[in-house]
Short mmCIF file of C-alpha atoms and ligand atoms in Angstrom, two decimals:
data_model
loop_
_atom_site.label_atom_id
_atom_site.label_comp_id
_atom_site.label_asym_id
_atom_site.label_seq_id
_atom_site.Cartn_x
_atom_site.Cartn_y
_atom_site.Cartn_z
CA UNK A 284 164.53 154.97 91.28
CA UNK A 285 163.29 152.60 88.60
CA UNK A 286 165.71 152.82 85.68
CA UNK A 287 164.14 150.99 82.76
CA UNK A 288 163.42 153.65 80.13
CA UNK A 289 159.69 153.25 79.08
CA UNK A 290 159.63 156.59 76.82
CA UNK A 291 162.69 158.08 75.07
CA UNK A 292 162.32 161.42 73.43
CA UNK A 293 165.18 162.69 71.29
CA UNK A 294 165.93 166.02 69.69
CA UNK A 295 162.33 166.61 69.26
CA UNK A 296 161.04 169.59 67.33
CA UNK A 297 157.65 171.13 66.43
CA UNK A 298 157.73 174.20 64.18
CA UNK A 299 154.56 175.72 62.79
CA UNK A 300 154.75 177.65 59.72
CA UNK A 301 153.61 181.21 59.63
CA UNK A 302 151.89 182.28 56.31
CA UNK A 303 150.98 185.57 54.85
CA UNK A 304 150.09 187.42 51.66
CA UNK A 305 147.91 186.41 48.87
CA UNK A 306 149.80 183.30 47.77
CA UNK A 307 149.87 182.27 51.77
CA UNK A 308 154.02 182.03 51.52
CA UNK A 309 155.64 180.64 54.56
CA UNK A 310 157.72 183.54 55.88
CA UNK A 311 158.60 182.22 59.40
CA UNK A 312 158.04 179.48 61.92
CA UNK A 313 156.65 179.19 65.42
CA UNK A 314 159.28 177.13 67.08
CA UNK A 315 156.85 175.76 69.66
CA UNK A 316 159.21 172.88 70.74
CA UNK A 317 162.82 173.17 69.81
CA UNK A 318 165.05 170.31 70.16
CA UNK A 319 164.27 168.66 73.54
CA UNK A 320 165.31 165.21 74.77
CA UNK A 321 164.35 163.30 77.93
CA UNK A 322 163.88 159.74 79.15
CA UNK A 323 161.06 158.52 81.32
CA UNK A 324 161.59 155.61 83.47
CA UNK A 325 159.19 152.76 83.92
CA UNK A 326 156.99 153.63 87.19
CA UNK A 327 158.23 157.09 87.50
CA UNK A 328 156.70 160.57 87.08
CA UNK A 329 158.46 163.18 85.11
CA UNK A 330 157.25 166.65 85.63
CA UNK A 331 157.20 169.04 82.88
CA UNK A 332 156.88 172.64 84.08
CA UNK A 333 156.94 176.13 82.71
CA UNK A 334 154.91 179.15 81.98
CA UNK A 335 151.96 179.08 79.75
CA UNK A 336 153.18 179.19 76.08
CA UNK A 337 156.53 177.67 76.73
CA UNK A 338 155.47 174.62 74.61
CA UNK A 339 154.78 171.92 77.22
CA UNK A 340 151.30 171.00 75.64
CA UNK A 341 152.78 170.98 72.28
CA UNK A 342 155.47 168.72 73.59
CA UNK A 343 152.70 166.26 75.02
CA UNK A 344 150.79 166.32 71.70
CA UNK A 345 153.63 165.58 69.63
CA UNK A 346 154.93 162.52 72.32
CA UNK A 347 151.61 161.03 71.76
CA UNK A 348 151.91 161.79 67.93
CA UNK A 349 148.46 163.51 68.12
CA UNK A 350 150.60 165.99 66.06
CA UNK A 351 153.56 164.59 64.15
CA UNK A 352 156.73 166.36 64.99
CA UNK A 353 158.79 168.41 62.67
CA UNK A 354 161.95 166.40 63.54
CA UNK A 355 163.39 164.04 66.23
CA UNK A 356 162.20 160.67 67.61
CA UNK A 357 159.98 159.42 70.42
CA UNK A 358 160.41 155.72 71.30
CA UNK A 359 157.73 153.86 73.50
CA UNK A 360 158.97 150.58 74.85
CA UNK A 361 161.80 150.82 72.17
CA UNK A 362 159.23 151.36 69.32
CA UNK A 363 159.59 154.40 67.16
CA UNK A 364 156.13 156.15 67.39
CA UNK A 365 157.27 159.01 64.78
CA UNK A 366 157.87 156.38 62.01
CA UNK A 367 154.65 154.39 62.97
CA UNK A 368 151.88 154.65 60.46
CA UNK A 369 148.74 156.17 61.64
CA UNK A 370 146.82 152.73 61.42
CA UNK A 371 149.31 150.97 63.45
CA UNK A 372 149.39 153.91 66.20
CA UNK A 373 145.86 153.28 66.70
CA UNK A 374 146.38 149.99 68.45
CA UNK A 375 149.33 151.57 70.39
CA UNK A 376 147.12 154.20 71.73
CA UNK A 377 145.80 151.71 74.37
CA UNK A 378 149.45 152.04 75.92
CA UNK A 379 149.38 155.83 76.08
CA UNK A 380 146.53 158.04 77.09
CA UNK A 381 146.18 161.66 78.03
CA UNK A 382 144.16 163.43 80.94
CA UNK A 383 143.09 166.98 79.61
CA UNK A 384 143.08 170.07 81.54
CA UNK A 385 139.35 171.10 81.36
CA UNK A 386 136.91 168.44 82.80
CA UNK A 387 134.24 170.86 81.60
CA UNK A 388 135.05 170.48 77.81
CA UNK A 389 136.73 167.17 77.77
CA UNK A 390 133.62 165.34 78.29
CA UNK A 391 130.57 164.85 75.58
CA UNK A 392 127.56 166.36 77.57
CA UNK A 393 125.23 164.43 75.61
CA UNK A 394 126.87 161.02 76.64
CA UNK A 395 126.16 159.32 80.08
CA UNK A 396 129.24 159.01 82.20
CA UNK A 397 129.08 155.12 81.64
CA UNK A 398 128.98 155.51 77.75
CA UNK A 399 132.03 158.20 78.05
CA UNK A 400 134.20 155.61 80.03
CA UNK A 401 133.17 152.62 77.92
CA UNK A 402 133.75 154.36 74.55
CA UNK A 403 137.61 153.82 74.50
CA UNK A 404 137.03 150.22 75.46
CA UNK A 405 134.61 149.65 72.42
CA UNK A 406 136.83 151.65 69.96
CA UNK A 407 139.76 149.35 70.70
CA UNK A 408 137.73 146.24 70.89
CA UNK A 409 138.78 145.57 74.56
CA UNK A 410 135.02 145.06 75.96
CA UNK A 411 131.58 145.55 75.09
CA UNK A 412 128.19 144.96 76.41
CA UNK A 413 127.77 143.56 79.97
CA UNK A 414 131.51 143.09 80.45
CA UNK A 415 132.22 146.84 79.45
CA UNK A 416 129.50 147.88 82.00
CA UNK A 417 130.93 145.93 84.61
CA UNK A 418 134.42 147.43 83.70
CA UNK A 419 132.87 150.95 84.12
CA UNK A 420 131.55 150.21 87.42
CA UNK A 421 134.95 149.10 88.67
CA UNK A 422 136.58 151.95 87.11
CA UNK A 423 134.27 154.52 88.79
CA UNK A 424 135.03 152.90 92.18
CA UNK A 425 138.69 152.78 91.28
CA UNK A 426 138.61 156.91 91.31
CA UNK A 427 136.43 157.24 94.19
CA UNK A 428 132.86 157.63 92.67
CA UNK A 429 129.77 155.52 93.14
CA UNK A 430 129.23 152.76 90.29
CA UNK A 431 125.57 153.87 89.97
CA UNK A 432 126.81 157.10 88.60
CA UNK A 433 127.21 155.58 85.26
CA UNK A 434 123.76 156.50 83.91
CA UNK A 435 124.25 160.15 84.86
CA UNK A 436 125.30 163.12 82.59
CA UNK A 437 128.31 165.17 83.07
CA UNK A 438 126.29 168.22 83.99
CA UNK A 439 125.25 166.51 87.25
CA UNK A 440 128.83 166.43 88.64
CA UNK A 441 131.41 168.97 89.95
CA UNK A 442 134.67 169.93 88.34
CA UNK A 443 136.57 167.51 90.59
CA UNK A 444 134.05 164.71 89.85
CA UNK A 445 134.21 165.05 86.20
CA UNK A 446 138.22 165.06 86.27
CA UNK A 447 137.59 161.77 88.00
CA UNK A 448 135.39 160.53 85.39
CA UNK A 449 138.35 161.75 82.85
CA UNK A 450 140.76 159.77 84.77
CA UNK A 451 138.61 156.62 84.60
CA UNK A 452 138.04 157.16 80.85
CA UNK A 453 141.84 157.29 80.32
CA UNK A 454 142.44 154.25 82.43
CA UNK A 455 139.64 152.14 80.86
CA UNK A 456 141.90 150.87 78.09
CA UNK A 457 144.81 149.69 80.68
CA UNK A 458 147.42 152.03 79.53
CA UNK A 459 151.05 151.79 80.77
CA UNK A 460 151.95 155.77 80.14
CA UNK A 461 149.63 158.47 81.03
CA UNK A 462 150.14 162.15 80.13
CA UNK A 463 148.67 164.41 82.70
CA UNK A 464 148.22 167.95 80.97
CA UNK A 465 147.54 170.54 83.63
CA UNK A 466 144.88 167.93 85.40
CA UNK A 467 144.18 170.41 88.30
CA UNK A 468 144.53 173.90 87.19
CA UNK A 469 140.96 174.60 86.30
CA UNK A 470 139.99 172.99 89.80
CA UNK A 471 139.47 174.77 93.26
CA UNK A 472 142.30 174.66 95.30
CA UNK A 473 140.67 172.42 97.95
CA UNK A 474 140.09 169.92 95.09
CA UNK A 475 143.50 169.85 93.56
CA UNK A 476 145.29 167.79 96.25
CA UNK A 477 142.62 165.19 96.30
CA UNK A 478 142.95 164.69 92.52
CA UNK A 479 146.84 164.55 92.73
CA UNK A 480 146.73 162.00 95.85
CA UNK A 481 144.20 160.02 93.44
CA UNK A 482 146.73 160.05 90.75
CA UNK A 483 149.60 159.14 93.01
CA UNK A 484 147.47 155.95 94.44
CA UNK A 485 146.49 155.08 90.89
CA UNK A 486 150.12 155.13 89.84
CA UNK A 487 151.14 152.67 92.73
CA UNK A 488 148.11 150.45 92.21
CA UNK A 489 148.44 150.16 88.33
CA UNK A 490 152.18 150.57 87.89
CA UNK A 491 151.46 153.81 85.82
CA UNK A 492 154.18 155.92 84.34
CA UNK A 493 153.32 159.57 84.17
CA UNK A 494 154.24 162.68 82.23
CA UNK A 495 152.72 165.29 84.36
CA UNK A 496 152.49 168.88 82.89
CA UNK A 497 151.73 171.77 84.95
CA UNK A 498 152.74 175.66 85.47
CA UNK A 499 152.65 174.96 89.29
CA UNK A 500 156.26 174.34 90.35
CA UNK A 501 155.29 173.17 93.90
CA UNK A 502 152.62 170.66 92.78
CA UNK A 503 154.94 169.37 89.92
CA UNK A 504 157.58 169.00 92.72
CA UNK A 505 155.22 167.26 95.09
CA UNK A 506 154.09 164.58 92.49
CA UNK A 507 157.19 164.08 90.37
CA UNK A 508 160.32 161.90 90.82
CA UNK A 509 162.16 164.24 88.22
CA UNK A 510 161.39 167.36 86.90
CA UNK A 511 162.06 169.16 83.48
CA UNK A 512 161.85 172.95 83.23
CA UNK A 513 160.84 174.36 79.88
CA UNK A 514 161.42 177.97 78.60
CA UNK A 515 160.46 179.18 75.40
CA UNK A 516 160.58 175.61 73.66
CA UNK A 517 163.64 174.47 75.61
CA UNK A 518 164.44 172.22 78.34
CA UNK A 519 166.74 174.38 80.56
CA UNK A 520 167.07 172.26 83.63
CA UNK A 521 166.40 168.53 84.60
CA UNK A 522 166.80 166.70 87.76
CA UNK A 523 165.24 164.92 90.50
CA UNK A 524 162.61 166.75 92.48
CA UNK A 525 165.34 167.39 95.36
CA UNK A 526 167.91 169.00 92.97
CA UNK A 527 165.14 171.22 91.44
CA UNK A 528 163.89 172.32 94.88
CA UNK A 529 167.17 172.57 96.85
CA UNK A 530 169.66 173.34 94.24
CA UNK A 531 168.19 175.22 91.21
CA UNK A 532 170.86 176.23 89.07
CA UNK A 533 169.33 177.77 86.02
CA UNK A 534 168.68 181.56 86.75
CA UNK A 535 165.10 181.03 85.26
CA UNK A 536 164.43 178.24 87.72
CA UNK A 537 165.84 180.47 90.64
CA UNK A 538 163.58 183.34 89.56
CA UNK A 539 160.58 180.89 89.54
CA UNK A 540 161.29 179.72 93.08
CA UNK A 541 161.86 183.05 94.30
CA UNK A 542 158.37 184.25 93.26
CA UNK A 543 156.88 181.64 95.54
CA UNK A 544 156.15 182.30 99.30
CA UNK A 545 158.00 180.09 101.80
CA UNK A 546 155.76 177.77 104.21
CA UNK A 547 158.53 178.51 106.89
CA UNK A 548 158.25 181.99 108.35
CA UNK A 549 161.85 182.52 108.94
CA UNK A 550 162.90 181.60 105.53
CA UNK A 551 159.98 183.79 104.18
CA UNK A 552 161.34 186.74 106.01
CA UNK A 553 164.90 186.20 104.13
CA UNK A 554 163.51 185.32 100.83
CA UNK A 555 164.66 187.50 97.97
CA UNK A 556 162.54 187.97 95.30
CA UNK A 557 164.12 187.85 91.71
CA UNK A 558 162.01 189.93 89.42
CA UNK A 559 162.46 189.10 85.82
CA UNK A 560 162.46 191.99 83.20
CA UNK A 561 160.04 191.95 80.43
CA UNK A 562 158.04 189.40 78.71
CA UNK A 563 158.89 185.94 77.19
CA UNK A 564 159.95 186.53 73.65
CA UNK A 565 157.98 185.29 70.69
CA UNK A 566 158.78 181.78 69.59
CA UNK A 567 158.68 183.03 66.01
CA UNK A 568 161.64 185.01 66.77
CA UNK A 569 163.42 183.87 69.60
CA UNK A 570 166.66 185.61 70.89
CA UNK A 571 169.85 184.34 69.44
CA UNK A 572 172.22 182.52 71.82
CA UNK A 573 170.62 181.69 75.23
CA UNK A 574 166.57 181.94 74.93
CA UNK A 575 166.55 183.37 78.51
CA UNK A 576 169.27 186.23 77.72
CA UNK A 577 166.77 188.89 77.21
CA UNK A 578 165.53 188.51 80.93
CA UNK A 579 168.25 187.06 82.69
CA UNK A 580 169.78 188.87 85.65
CA UNK A 581 173.07 187.03 85.20
CA UNK A 582 173.39 187.74 81.40
CA UNK A 583 176.96 187.81 79.90
CA UNK A 584 178.19 188.59 76.45
CA UNK A 585 178.61 185.00 75.34
CA UNK A 586 174.73 184.43 76.29
CA UNK A 587 173.80 186.59 73.37
CA UNK A 588 176.08 184.82 71.00
CA UNK A 589 176.23 181.10 71.90
CA UNK A 590 173.44 178.76 72.71
CA UNK A 591 174.29 176.93 76.01
CA UNK A 592 173.80 173.15 75.56
CA UNK A 593 171.91 171.06 78.33
CA UNK A 594 174.92 169.52 80.10
CA UNK A 595 174.96 167.15 83.06
CA UNK A 596 176.64 169.05 85.96
CA UNK A 597 176.03 166.42 88.61
CA UNK A 598 174.94 162.81 88.22
CA UNK A 599 171.11 163.10 87.02
CA UNK A 600 171.32 167.06 86.91
CA UNK A 601 171.35 168.54 83.61
CA UNK A 602 171.46 172.49 83.11
CA UNK A 603 171.91 174.63 79.98
CA UNK A 604 173.60 177.74 81.21
CA UNK A 605 177.06 179.59 80.36
CA UNK A 606 177.46 180.38 84.11
CA UNK A 607 178.64 176.75 84.60
CA UNK A 608 180.93 176.63 81.58
FE1 SF4 B 254 171.25 183.69 81.90
FE2 SF4 B 254 173.27 183.35 80.14
FE3 SF4 B 254 172.81 181.42 81.69
FE4 SF4 B 254 171.21 182.30 79.82
S1 SF4 B 254 173.08 181.24 79.61
S2 SF4 B 254 170.54 181.64 81.82
S3 SF4 B 254 171.53 184.48 79.80
S4 SF4 B 254 173.51 183.38 82.58
#
């Protein structure tokens, strides 16, 4: 396991004001990300998993400073991005890139594939003219496409090919850190593994560090070295992919695993499904105490009163739950 911290996120919060009335007074806040902390080591993949609406994508946008946080710090190679002015951030953007969820909307339909891949290089003054064209060809081949596709338009490609083009565009500026925001969720299942394996190979070849965001627990476990589980704006468990799969400790994570069919028929026969009651509460008015207390099968009185801190229960395995007090 690499141990040099590339990205350190500390006490990160993102609250959105909710306004109402004629005077548009702020009467509440949506607590989309509520005090999360984690490190990402150089060369590793940290998976961020949770149901839709749990704050994963907001966390990604705030880490990249596409939106400024309400509170907290984000250090990239020791530099505090939250205090870096917008102008300076522009040049730092070459170091951190994002691969978006939907390859159908993330590419401009009126731009050729070559122009789309070359654009970030031109914006950041990395390459232009013939040099940029040559680099576009290399990038297309790197992501498994023919370099002569550069003159075609996005509509001529399948979803999987478009996602490869999106990856080439993100890599065109030589980033060291890439956020993959649900990069496979809009693709056919048959294509998903190809894209994930491509991301893995590129990571090895280029020494990339990933934050891989997904609602797909199995896929996150497959690609990640470590996994953070989010529920209603909080990280509730964080550990190596083995800890998360073999010894899930938070009742929410246990319920997520119990909902998935087991590949082993014997284990599938004995699988006990934990059915969660109710829906995820609103992040405008989250429950007091533990955020999961309204749905947790193991809820106790203390859970409704005191918020459980994220504590290390074994080296590298953090859990936020009063069951382990
Ligand atoms: Fe369940 Fe209580 Fe643990 Fe929350 S703190 S997950 S409610 S047992």
